[in-house]
Phi, psi and omega in degrees: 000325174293330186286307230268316192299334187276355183271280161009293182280334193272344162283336210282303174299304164329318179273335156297300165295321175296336171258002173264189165248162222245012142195159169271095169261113184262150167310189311289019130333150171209160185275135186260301208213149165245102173257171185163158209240128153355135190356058181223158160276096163255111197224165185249296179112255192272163194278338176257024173238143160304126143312312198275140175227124192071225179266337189208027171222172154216161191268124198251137138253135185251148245176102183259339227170175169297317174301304205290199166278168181248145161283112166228152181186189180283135180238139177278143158296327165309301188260336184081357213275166184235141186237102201287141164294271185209178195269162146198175188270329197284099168203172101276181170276003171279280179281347206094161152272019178103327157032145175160142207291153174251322163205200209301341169235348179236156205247159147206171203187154179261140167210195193261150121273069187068263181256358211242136170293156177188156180262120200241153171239128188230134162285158186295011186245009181062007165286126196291124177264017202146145166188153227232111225289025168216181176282159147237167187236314201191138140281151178264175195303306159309307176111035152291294183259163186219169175232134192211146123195216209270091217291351162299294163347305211280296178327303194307316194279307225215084205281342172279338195254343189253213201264092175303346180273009173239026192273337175270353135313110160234109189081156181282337179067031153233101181296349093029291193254009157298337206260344175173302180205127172243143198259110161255190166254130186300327205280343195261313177108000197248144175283135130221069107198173186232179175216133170271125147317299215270350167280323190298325173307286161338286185296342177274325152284325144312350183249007215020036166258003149216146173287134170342266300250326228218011176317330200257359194273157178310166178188123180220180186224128181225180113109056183305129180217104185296152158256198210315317163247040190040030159284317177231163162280152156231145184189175198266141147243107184258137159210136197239085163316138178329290189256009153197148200281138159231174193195119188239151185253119125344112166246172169181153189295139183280340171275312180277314200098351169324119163291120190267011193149154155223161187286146229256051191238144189270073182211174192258107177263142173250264221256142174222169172201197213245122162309309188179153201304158168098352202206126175253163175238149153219151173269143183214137186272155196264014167228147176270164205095336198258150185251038186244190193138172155217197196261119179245156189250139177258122108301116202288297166352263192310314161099020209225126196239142168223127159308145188305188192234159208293346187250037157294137142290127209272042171216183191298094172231202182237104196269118195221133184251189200206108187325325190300306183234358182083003175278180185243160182244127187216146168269202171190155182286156186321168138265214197283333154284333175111037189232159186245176201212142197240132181236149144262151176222100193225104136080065159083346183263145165265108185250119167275120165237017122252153172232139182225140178280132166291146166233138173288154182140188158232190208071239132317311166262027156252081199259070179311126163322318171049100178247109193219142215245148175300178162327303194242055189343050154289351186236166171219126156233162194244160168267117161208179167214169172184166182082339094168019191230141182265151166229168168274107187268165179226143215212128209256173191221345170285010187300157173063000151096352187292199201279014127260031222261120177300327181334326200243011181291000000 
């Protein structure tokens, strides 16, 4: 009866996606551009990077495999044309090469220097501007500190987010991200400080939001994100257990790397961001493993974790809110047909402004929407596929005077 139901549901689906189209932009939203590169994969990658650069482009990576190198460059908002900078080996489908603007003319991505991981600065015309003797993951807004850590490490555990050309590398040989995430100075190019695994564990069992009981399983730290004003860090303490992944989101000072708090819930958190400093939003499942759950403000302070109000969507997605007017924006994991859903959540209503078909998997066909807004947050652009290649929709949201309208920010 079980075979017979899942043969069911594969039909079921199957006939839904055939009859929808393989995306939707519902008002007030509207599609500005479908970029995308000839029998390639183009993508932007993880959700806590700006895309857009200058006036009219985005930061692209094109991708023909699993294997090979990634293309990273500018795609014109006009033409649509993708202009490629350089190759690099470093990249996944998740993250990416970290690809990402560094100031107002030059771009930077991680990629090799002969054997040595390095951060390369590029102009928008790909002439090397400069570079930085390690990978990088995130900066804070002013560009004083940057956060790195060992993406061979991350590969080994979570093979979409770290690097397979760093997978036979053990350790990083920069004790700073050996010990988990090393926080440096952008202008000197030097680590001063680290955030220890093994503090964050501590504080994540003192606090009971991961169990003694798993003391012996692998652990690591991924997706370091400063907050709005670059005093604390926040990140994932993944332990990767036999029969199960748990996962607490970690804050720590950004100047020392001293661990302050872990968020205080015994449940599997994933994905997050910063409401304002002091105060994070995350999603916490209500099983691990499981995308169903909901979304919570964590107060770092207070030490006060509260649900989100009714129109969060109860299932997993990736969530951003925006200086410009403060709404928030969230995707979701497929549903029962295979399509995500792209939401504004403006002053208590859930506004669907898009729906995109999913392919299930990993690789390629594990296509997060991952949704980021320009500066003057008019635009979003997302990752999806269909067809068997992924593209970049770029989606304009003041169209039409409706509730996302800058008109009324």
């Amino acid at each position: 009866m079980k075979a017979l139901r899942r043969l069911m549901r594969r039909v079921e689906r199957r006939g839904v996606q055939l009859a929808r189209r393989p995306f939707k932009i519902f008002p007030p939203a509207r599609l500005r551009k479908m970029l995308e590169a000839p029998d390639a994969h183009l993508f932007v990658g993880y959700y806590d990077i700006d895309p857009f650069f200058g006036e009219n482009a985005v930061l692209a990576h094109v991708v023909t495999g699993e294997d090979g190198p990634a293309q990273v460059g500018l795609c014109d908002l006009t033409s649509g044309a993708f202009g490629a900078l350089a190759t690099t080996p470093c990249w996944s489908w998740q993250l990416g090469a970290r690809l990402q603007a560094f100031d107002g003319r030059n771009l930077i991505f991680n990629t090799m220097e002969g054997d040595a991981p390095v951060a390369r600065i590029v102009d928008g015309g790909g002439a090397q501007a400069g570079e930085m003797p390690f990978h990088i993951f995130a900066f804070d807004a002013a560009r004083r500190r940057g956060a790195t850590l060992d993406f061979g490490r991350l590969y080994r555990h979570r093979a979409g987010y770290g690097y397979k050309a760093l997978a036979g590398r053990k350790g990083s040989g920069i004790e700073a991200v050996d010990r988990g995430i090393g926080i440096f100075d952008v202008e000197h190019r030097a680590f001063v400080s680290s955030v220890d695994t093994d503090a964050a564990w501590r504080e994540a069992t003192r606090c009971g939001a991961l169990s003694e009981a798993q003391a012996d399983a692998a652990r690591y730290l991924n997706h370091p994100l400063f907050s709005p004003g670059g005093e604390t860090l926040a990140f994932i303490l993944v332990v990767d257990g036999e029969s199960a992944r748990r996962q607490s989101l970690v804050v720590a000072d950004a100047a020392t790397g001293a661990v302050r708090a872990a968020m205080p819930v015994k449940a599997f958190v994933s994905h997050f961001w910063w409401v304002r400093p002091g105060i994070l939003s995350a999603f916490v499942s209500d099983e691990a493993g499981e995308h169903r759950g909901r979304y919570m403000v964590w107060d770092v302070a207070a030490g006060t974790v509260s649900e989100t109000g009714p129109a969060w969507p109860r299932v997993d997605g990736h969530q951003t809110n925006h200086p410009a007017d403060g709404r928030w924006i969230t995707d979701t994991y497929p549903d029962r047909h295979g399509f995500q859903y792209l939401y504004a959540l403006d002053e208590g209503a859930r506004i669907p402004l898009g729906r995109f078909r999913s392919r299930l998997g990993m690789g390629a066909d594990k296509c997060d929407l991952h949704p980021r807004r320009s500066a003057d947050g008019s635009l979003v652009a997302i990752d999806t596929a269909y067809e068997r290649h992924r593209r970049v929709a770029v989606i304009e949201l003041d169209a039409g005077g409706g509730p996302m309208s800058r008109r009324r920010a």
